[in-house]
Short mmCIF file of C-alpha atoms in Angstrom, two decimals:
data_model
loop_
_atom_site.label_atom_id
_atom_site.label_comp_id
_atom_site.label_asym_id
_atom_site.label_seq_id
_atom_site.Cartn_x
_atom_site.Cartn_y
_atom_site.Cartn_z
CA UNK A 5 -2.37 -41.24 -1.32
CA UNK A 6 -2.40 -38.04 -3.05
CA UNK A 7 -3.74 -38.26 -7.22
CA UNK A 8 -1.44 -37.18 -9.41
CA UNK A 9 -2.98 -35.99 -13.24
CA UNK A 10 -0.82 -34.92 -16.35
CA UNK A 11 -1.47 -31.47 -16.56
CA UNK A 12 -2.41 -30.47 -20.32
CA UNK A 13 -4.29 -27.49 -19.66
CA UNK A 14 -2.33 -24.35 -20.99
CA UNK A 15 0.19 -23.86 -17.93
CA UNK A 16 1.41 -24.66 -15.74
CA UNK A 17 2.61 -27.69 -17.89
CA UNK A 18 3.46 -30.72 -17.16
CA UNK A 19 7.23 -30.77 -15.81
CA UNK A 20 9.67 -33.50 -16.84
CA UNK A 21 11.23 -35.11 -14.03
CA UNK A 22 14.71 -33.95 -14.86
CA UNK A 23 13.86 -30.71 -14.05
CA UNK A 24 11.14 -31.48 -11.28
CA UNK A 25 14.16 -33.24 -9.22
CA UNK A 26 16.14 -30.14 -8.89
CA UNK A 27 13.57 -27.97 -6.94
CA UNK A 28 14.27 -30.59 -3.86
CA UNK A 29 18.09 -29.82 -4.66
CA UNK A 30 19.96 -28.69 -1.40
CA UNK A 31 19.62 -25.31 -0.54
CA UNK A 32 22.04 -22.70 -1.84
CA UNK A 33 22.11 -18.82 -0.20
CA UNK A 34 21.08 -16.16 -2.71
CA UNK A 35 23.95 -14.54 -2.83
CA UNK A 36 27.73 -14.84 -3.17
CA UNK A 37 29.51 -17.15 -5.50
CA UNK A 38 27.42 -20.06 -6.59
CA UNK A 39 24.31 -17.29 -6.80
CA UNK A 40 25.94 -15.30 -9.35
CA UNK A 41 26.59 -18.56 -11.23
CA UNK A 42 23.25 -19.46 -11.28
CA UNK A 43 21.94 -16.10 -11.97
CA UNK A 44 24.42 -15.21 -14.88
CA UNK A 45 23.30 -18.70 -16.27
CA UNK A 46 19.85 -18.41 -16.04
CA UNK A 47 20.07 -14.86 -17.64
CA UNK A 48 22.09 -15.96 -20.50
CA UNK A 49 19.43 -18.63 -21.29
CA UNK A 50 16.79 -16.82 -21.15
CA UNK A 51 18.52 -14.25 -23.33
CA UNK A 52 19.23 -17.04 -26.22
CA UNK A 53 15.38 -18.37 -25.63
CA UNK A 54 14.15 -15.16 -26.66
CA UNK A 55 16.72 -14.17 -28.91
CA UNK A 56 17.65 -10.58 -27.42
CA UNK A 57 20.90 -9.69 -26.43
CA UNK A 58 20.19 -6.66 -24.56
CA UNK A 59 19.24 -7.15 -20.95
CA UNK A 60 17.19 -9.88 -18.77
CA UNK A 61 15.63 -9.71 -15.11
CA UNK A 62 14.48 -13.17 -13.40
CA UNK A 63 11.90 -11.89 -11.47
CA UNK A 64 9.53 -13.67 -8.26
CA UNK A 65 5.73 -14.18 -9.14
CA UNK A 66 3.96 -14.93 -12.27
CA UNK A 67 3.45 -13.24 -15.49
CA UNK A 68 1.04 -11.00 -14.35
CA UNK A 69 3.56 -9.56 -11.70
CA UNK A 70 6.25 -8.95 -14.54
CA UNK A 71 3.38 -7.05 -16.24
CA UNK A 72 2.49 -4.81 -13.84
CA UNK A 73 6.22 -3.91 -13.40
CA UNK A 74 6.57 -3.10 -16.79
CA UNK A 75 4.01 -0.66 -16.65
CA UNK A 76 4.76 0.47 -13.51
CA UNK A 77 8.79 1.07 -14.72
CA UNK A 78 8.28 2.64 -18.02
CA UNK A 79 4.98 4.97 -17.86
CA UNK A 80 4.03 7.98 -16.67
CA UNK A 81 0.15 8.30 -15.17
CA UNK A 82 -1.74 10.05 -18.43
CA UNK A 83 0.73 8.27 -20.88
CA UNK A 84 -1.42 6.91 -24.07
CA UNK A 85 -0.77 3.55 -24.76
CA UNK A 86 -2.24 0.88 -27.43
CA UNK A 87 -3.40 -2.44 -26.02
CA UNK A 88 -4.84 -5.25 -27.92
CA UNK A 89 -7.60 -7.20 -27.11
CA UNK A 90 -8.60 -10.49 -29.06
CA UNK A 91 -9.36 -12.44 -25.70
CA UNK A 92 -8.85 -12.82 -22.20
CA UNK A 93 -5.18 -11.75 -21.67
CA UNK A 94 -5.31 -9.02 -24.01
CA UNK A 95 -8.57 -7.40 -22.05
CA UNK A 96 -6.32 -7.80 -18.76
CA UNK A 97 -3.57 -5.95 -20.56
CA UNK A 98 -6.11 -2.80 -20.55
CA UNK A 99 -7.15 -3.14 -16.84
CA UNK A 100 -3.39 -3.23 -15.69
CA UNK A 101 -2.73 0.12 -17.79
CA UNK A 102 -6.24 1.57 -16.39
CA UNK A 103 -4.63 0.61 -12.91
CA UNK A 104 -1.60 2.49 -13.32
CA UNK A 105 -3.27 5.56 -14.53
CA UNK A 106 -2.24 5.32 -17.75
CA UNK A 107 -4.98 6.41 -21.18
CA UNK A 108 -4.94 2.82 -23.03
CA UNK A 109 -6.92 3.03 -26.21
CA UNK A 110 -8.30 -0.68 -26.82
CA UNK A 111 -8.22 -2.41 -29.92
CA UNK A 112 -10.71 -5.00 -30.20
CA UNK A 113 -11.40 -8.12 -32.19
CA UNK A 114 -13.29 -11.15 -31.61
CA UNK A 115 -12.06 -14.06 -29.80
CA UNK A 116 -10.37 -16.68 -31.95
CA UNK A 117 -9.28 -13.64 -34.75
CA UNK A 118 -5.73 -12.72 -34.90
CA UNK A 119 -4.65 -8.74 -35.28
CA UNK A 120 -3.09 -7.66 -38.87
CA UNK A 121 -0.49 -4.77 -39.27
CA UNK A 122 -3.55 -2.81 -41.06
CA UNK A 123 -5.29 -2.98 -37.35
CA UNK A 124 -1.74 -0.75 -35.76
CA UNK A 125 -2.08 1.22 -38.98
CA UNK A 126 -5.75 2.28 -38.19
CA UNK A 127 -5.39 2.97 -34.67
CA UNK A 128 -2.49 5.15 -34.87
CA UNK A 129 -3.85 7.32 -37.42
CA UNK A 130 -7.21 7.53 -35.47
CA UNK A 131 -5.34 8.04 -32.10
CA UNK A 132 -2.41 10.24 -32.03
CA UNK A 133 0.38 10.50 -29.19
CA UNK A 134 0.12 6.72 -28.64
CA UNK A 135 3.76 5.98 -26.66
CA UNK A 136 3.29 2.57 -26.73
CA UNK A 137 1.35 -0.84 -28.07
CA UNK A 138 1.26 -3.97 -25.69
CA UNK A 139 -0.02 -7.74 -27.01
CA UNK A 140 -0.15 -10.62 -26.08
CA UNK A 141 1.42 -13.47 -28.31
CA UNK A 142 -0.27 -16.85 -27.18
CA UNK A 143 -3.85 -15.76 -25.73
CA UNK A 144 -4.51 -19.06 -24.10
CA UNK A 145 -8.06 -18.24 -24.05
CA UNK A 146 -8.76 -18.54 -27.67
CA UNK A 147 -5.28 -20.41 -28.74
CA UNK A 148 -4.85 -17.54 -31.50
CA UNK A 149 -0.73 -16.61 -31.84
CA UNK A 150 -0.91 -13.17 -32.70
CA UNK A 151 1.75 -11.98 -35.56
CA UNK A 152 4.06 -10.23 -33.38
CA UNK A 153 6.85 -9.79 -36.06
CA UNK A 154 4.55 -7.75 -38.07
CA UNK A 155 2.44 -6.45 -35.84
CA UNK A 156 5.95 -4.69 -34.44
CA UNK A 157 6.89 -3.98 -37.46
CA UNK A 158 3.81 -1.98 -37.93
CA UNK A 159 4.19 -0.08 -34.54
CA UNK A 160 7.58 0.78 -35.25
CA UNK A 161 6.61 3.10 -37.95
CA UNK A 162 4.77 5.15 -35.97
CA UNK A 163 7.13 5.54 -33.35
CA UNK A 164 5.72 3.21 -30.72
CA UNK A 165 7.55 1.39 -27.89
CA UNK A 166 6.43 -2.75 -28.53
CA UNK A 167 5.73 -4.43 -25.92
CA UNK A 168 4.77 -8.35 -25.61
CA UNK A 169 3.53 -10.34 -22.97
CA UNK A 170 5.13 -14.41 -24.48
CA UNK A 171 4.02 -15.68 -21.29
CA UNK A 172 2.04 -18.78 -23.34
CA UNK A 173 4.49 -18.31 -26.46
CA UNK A 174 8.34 -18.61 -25.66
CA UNK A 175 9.65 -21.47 -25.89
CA UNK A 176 7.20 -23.30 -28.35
CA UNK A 177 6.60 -20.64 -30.90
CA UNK A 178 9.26 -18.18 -32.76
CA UNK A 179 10.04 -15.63 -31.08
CA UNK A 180 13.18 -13.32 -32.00
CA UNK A 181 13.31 -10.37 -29.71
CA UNK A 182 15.77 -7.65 -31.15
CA UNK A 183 15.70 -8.89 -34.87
CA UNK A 184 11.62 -8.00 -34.96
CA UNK A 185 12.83 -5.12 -33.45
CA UNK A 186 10.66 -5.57 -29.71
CA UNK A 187 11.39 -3.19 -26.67
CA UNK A 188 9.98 -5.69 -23.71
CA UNK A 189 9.40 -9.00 -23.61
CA UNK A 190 7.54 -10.47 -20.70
CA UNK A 191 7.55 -14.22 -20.10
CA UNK A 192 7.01 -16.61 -17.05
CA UNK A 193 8.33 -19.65 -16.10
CA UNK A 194 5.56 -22.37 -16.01
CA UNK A 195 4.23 -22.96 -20.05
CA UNK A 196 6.60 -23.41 -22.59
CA UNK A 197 9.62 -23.07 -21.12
CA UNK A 198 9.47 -25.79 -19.29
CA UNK A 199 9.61 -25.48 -15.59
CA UNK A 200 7.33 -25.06 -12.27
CA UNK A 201 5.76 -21.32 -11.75
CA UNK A 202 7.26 -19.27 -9.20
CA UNK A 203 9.70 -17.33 -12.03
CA UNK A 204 8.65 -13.99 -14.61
CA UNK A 205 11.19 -12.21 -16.82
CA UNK A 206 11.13 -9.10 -18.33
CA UNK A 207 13.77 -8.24 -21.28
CA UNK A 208 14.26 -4.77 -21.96
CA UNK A 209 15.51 -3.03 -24.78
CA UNK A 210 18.15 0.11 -25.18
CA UNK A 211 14.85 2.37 -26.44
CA UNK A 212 13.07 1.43 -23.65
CA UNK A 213 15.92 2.03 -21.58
CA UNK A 214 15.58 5.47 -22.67
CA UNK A 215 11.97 6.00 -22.40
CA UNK A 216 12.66 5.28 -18.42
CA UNK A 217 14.76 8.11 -17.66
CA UNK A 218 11.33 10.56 -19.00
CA UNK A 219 9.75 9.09 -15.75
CA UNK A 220 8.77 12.09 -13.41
CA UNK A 221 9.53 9.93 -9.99
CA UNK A 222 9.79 6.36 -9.20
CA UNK A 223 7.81 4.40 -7.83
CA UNK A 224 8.33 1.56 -5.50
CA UNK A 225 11.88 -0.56 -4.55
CA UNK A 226 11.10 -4.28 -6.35
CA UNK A 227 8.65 -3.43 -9.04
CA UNK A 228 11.24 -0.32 -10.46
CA UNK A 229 13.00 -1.93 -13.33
CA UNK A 230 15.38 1.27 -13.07
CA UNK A 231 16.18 -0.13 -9.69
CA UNK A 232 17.06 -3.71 -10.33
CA UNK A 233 18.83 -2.64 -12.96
CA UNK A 234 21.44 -0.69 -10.59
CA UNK A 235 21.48 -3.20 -8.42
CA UNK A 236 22.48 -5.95 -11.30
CA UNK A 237 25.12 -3.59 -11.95
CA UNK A 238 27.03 -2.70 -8.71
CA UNK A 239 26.44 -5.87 -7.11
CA UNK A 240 27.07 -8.12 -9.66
CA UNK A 241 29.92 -9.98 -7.93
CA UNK A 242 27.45 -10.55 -4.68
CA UNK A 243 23.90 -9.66 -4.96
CA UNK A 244 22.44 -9.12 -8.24
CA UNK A 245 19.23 -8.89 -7.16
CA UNK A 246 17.89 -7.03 -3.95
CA UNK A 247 15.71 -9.80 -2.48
CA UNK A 248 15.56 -13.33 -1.22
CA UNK A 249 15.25 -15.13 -4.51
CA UNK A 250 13.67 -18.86 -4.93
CA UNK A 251 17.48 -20.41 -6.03
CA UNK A 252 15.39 -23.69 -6.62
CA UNK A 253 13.81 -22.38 -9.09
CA UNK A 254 16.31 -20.97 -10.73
CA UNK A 255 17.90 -24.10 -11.13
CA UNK A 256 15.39 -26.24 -12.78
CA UNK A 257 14.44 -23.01 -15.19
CA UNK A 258 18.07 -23.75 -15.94
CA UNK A 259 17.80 -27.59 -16.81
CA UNK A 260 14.63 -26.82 -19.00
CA UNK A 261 16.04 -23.95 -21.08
CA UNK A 262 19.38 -26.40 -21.52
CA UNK A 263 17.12 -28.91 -22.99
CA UNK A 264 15.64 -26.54 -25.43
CA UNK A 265 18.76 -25.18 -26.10
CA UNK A 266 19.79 -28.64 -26.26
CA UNK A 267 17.52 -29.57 -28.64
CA UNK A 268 17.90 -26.39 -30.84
CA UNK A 269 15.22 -23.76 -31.26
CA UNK A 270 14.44 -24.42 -34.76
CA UNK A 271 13.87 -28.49 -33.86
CA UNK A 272 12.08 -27.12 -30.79
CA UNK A 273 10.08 -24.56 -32.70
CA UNK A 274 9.26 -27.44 -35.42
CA UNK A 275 8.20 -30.23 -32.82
CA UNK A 276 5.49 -27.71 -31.35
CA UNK A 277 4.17 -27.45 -35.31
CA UNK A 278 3.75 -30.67 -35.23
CA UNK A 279 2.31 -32.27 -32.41
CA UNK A 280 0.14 -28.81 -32.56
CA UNK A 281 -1.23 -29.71 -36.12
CA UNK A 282 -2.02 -33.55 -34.77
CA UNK A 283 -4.35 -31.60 -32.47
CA UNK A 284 -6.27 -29.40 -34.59
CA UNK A 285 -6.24 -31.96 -37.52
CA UNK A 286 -7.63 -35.14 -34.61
CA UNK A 287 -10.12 -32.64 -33.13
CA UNK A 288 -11.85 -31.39 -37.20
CA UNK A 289 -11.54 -35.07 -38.28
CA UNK A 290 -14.25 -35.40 -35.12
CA UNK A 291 -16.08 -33.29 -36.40
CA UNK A 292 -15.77 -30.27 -33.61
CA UNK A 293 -14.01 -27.21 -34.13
CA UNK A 294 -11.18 -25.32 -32.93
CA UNK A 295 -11.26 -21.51 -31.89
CA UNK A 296 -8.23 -20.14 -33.81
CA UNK A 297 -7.85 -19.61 -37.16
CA UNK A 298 -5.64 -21.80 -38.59
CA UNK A 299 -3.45 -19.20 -40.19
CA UNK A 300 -2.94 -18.15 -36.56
CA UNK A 301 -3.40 -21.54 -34.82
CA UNK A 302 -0.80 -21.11 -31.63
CA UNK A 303 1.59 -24.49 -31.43
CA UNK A 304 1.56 -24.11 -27.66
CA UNK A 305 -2.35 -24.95 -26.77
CA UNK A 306 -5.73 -25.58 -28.39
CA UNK A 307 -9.10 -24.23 -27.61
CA UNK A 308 -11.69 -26.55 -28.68
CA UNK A 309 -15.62 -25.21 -29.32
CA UNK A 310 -18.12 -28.15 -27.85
CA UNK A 311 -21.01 -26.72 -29.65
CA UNK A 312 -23.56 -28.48 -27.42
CA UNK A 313 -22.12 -32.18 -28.82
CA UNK A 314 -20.20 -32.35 -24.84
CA UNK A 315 -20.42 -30.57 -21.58
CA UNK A 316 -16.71 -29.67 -20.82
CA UNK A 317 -16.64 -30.23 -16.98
CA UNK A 318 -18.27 -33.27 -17.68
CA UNK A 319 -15.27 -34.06 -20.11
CA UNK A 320 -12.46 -32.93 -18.16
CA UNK A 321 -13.96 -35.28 -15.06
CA UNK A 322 -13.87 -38.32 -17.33
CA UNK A 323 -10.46 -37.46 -18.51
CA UNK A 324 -9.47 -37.81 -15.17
CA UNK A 325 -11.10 -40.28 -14.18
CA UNK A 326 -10.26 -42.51 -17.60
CA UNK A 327 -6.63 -40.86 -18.40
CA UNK A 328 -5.64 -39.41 -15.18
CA UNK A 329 -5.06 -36.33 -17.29
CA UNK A 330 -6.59 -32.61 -16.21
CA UNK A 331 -7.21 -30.68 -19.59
CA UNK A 332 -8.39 -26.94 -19.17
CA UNK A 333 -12.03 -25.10 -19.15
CA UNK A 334 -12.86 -22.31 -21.24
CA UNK A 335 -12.55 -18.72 -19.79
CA UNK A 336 -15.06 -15.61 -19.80
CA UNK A 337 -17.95 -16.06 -21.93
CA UNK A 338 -16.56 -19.55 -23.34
CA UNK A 339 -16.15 -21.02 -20.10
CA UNK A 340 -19.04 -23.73 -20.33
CA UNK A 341 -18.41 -23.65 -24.11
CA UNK A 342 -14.44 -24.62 -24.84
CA UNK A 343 -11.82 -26.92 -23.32
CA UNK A 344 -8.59 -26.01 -23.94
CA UNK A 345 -5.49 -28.19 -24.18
CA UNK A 346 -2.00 -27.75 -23.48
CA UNK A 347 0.88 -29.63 -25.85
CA UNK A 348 3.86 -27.33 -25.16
CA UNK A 349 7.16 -28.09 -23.74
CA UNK A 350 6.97 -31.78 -21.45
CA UNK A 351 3.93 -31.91 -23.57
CA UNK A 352 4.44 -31.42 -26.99
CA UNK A 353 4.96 -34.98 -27.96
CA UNK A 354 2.64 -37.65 -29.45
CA UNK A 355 2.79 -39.72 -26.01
CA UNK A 356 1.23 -36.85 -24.54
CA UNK A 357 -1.15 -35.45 -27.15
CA UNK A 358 -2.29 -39.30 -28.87
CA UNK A 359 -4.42 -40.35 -25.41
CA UNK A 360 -5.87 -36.77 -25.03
CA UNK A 361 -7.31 -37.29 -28.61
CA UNK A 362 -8.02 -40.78 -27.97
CA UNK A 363 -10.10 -39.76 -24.78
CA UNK A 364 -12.05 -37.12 -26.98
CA UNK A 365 -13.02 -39.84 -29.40
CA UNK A 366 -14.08 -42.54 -26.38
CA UNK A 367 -15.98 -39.95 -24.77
CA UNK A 368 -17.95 -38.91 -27.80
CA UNK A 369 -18.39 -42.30 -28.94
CA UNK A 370 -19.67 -42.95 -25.65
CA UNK A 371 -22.54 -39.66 -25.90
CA UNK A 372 -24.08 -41.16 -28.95
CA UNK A 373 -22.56 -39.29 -31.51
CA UNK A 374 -21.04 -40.92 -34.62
CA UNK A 375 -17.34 -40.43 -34.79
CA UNK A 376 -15.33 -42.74 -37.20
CA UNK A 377 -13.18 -45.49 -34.80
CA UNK A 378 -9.74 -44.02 -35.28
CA UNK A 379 -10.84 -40.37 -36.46
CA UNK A 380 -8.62 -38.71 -33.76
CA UNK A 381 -5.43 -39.86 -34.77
CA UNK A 382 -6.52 -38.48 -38.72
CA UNK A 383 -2.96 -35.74 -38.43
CA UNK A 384 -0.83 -38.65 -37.90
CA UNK A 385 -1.50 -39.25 -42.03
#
């Protein structure tokens, strides 16, 4: 008999089983009638998730895939662009410019240290020409929530398209699309939103709309935004999209964005605060440390530093085997050093969150070291 665990490692999240039900729903044909239905719903959820009215493109494969279409949709090989690198998914931002040709000038800072506006400030006065800045929101690999509202804001003023990959952010943290002024949004289906991976989006803005049309020739069929976008237009009725699309998918990325919608963003938005700051505030009162800095402490996951007290695999194998829960390992050179947590969407609740904490405290308890009975559950003060 196959074992399930609770996944709370940063995505793909644990589903609820609302939503898990409808991917065995009966099949429906990707296009005509019911299609558009479920299309034009999913799109005008998405579009209230993020806050952006402009428009939305469900897309097949994971975050990464909606990345590379970005880049391959709105730049030119030789364009200058700005990317931002503060951990894992910020350095892979860089290698998918590099891989479309494109000159990306990389701001650095160390893992677990959020950008400032000052940072955008520097870089465009040191590096003219820039077209473009892409982040990343919620870098899973350090659990730092970059400050895209004024990081944008920053940008802006020297003329730069903003670009943000929210694949670990939307849905947990704030995030308001056109009234921080963002061109494209990328996001993916499987973290805080709430559903099973299989789905990407990309939300694009009128400005980067306009950027588009300086392309010198397309490139490709599926991964030319230009392209979808004509076909969401003259087959709207029919076929809004020119491929066989997963409908199942789209259907329970429905039911989870209803139940955040549902529950209201703000409430959402606050309950990810919350459980988030029983994390951090469980994991210090243990006396281990947490990667972020608290003034940019991401509500969606936590990365926690073992600092030689644990061995992580050896962790995440008795959290298993004790709490039938899988929690994340660190990534690059933190792999052996972190474990990282994930308490967004099904998870961001104290029945999730309180035996992940309590597991923590057994386990150290259990390797000798002196941790106060009850120290894990010190944020529930």
């Amino acid at each position: 008999m196959r074992k399930h665990y609770r996944l709370m490692i940063p995505g793909p999240i644990e589903v609820s089983p609302d939503v898990l039900a409808h991917m065995s729903d009966p099949l429906t044909a990707h296009y005509g009638d019911r299609w558009v239905e479920i299309w034009r719903k999913t799109v005008s959820n998405l579009q209230r998730v993020i806050g952006t009215e402009g428009d939305v493109f469900p897309l097949v494969g994971s975050g990464h895939t909606a990345n590379d279409i970005v880049m391959n949709s709105l730049f030119n090989p030789g364009d200058r662009i700005l990317t931002l690198d503060n951990g894992l998914f910020g350095k892979r931002l860089d290698d998918l410019a590099r891989a479309f040709g494109l000159d990306s000038v990389v701001l650095e800072k160390p893992w677990g240290v959020p950008f400032e506006a000052a940072d955008i400030h520097e870089a465009a006065a040191a590096n003219p020409g820039l077209k473009a800045v892409f982040m990343v929101h919620g870098e899973t690999s350090t659990g730092v929530a970059n400050p895209v509202h004024e990081l944008a804001a920053a940008a802006r003023e020297h003329g730069m398209l903003v670009l943000v990959d929210t694949i670990a952010s939307v849905g947990g943290e704030q995030y308001l699309m056109d009234a921080w002024d963002i061109d494209v949004t990328v996001c993916a289906s499987q973290k805080a939103l709430g559903a099973p991976p299989g789905l990407a989006l990309v939300a694009v803005s009128d400005r980067a709309w306009d950027t588009m049309k300086d392309r010198r020739e397309p490139r490709g069929f599926m991964a030319d935004l230009q392209n979808l976008r004509h076909f969401a237009e003259t087959q709207a009725d029919v076929h809004p999209h020119p491929g066989t699309m997963p409908v199942n998918n789209f259907v329970a990325l429905i039911r989870s964005t209803d139940d955040i919608l549902e529950e209201g963003l703000e409430a959402c938005w606050t309950r990810h605060r919350k459980v988030s700051r029983v994390v951090r505030e469980g994991v210090r009162a243990m006396g281990l440390k947490v990667m972020a800095e608290e003034r940019a402490a991401c509500v969606n996951m936590t990365v926690i530093l073992s600092e030689d007290r644990f061995k992580p695999v050896a962790f995440s194998d008795f959290m298993k085997t004790e709490y039938g829960m899988h929690v994340g390992l660190g990534l690059g050179d933190y792999v052996n050093r972190t474990i990282r947590v994930g308490h967004m969407a099904h998870n961001a609740n104290l029945e999730a969150v309180t035996p992940f904490l309590v597991g923590l405290e057994q386990y150290l308890r259990r390797q000798g070291f002196d941790v106060a009975r009850g120290a894990c559950l010190a944020g529930l003060d």
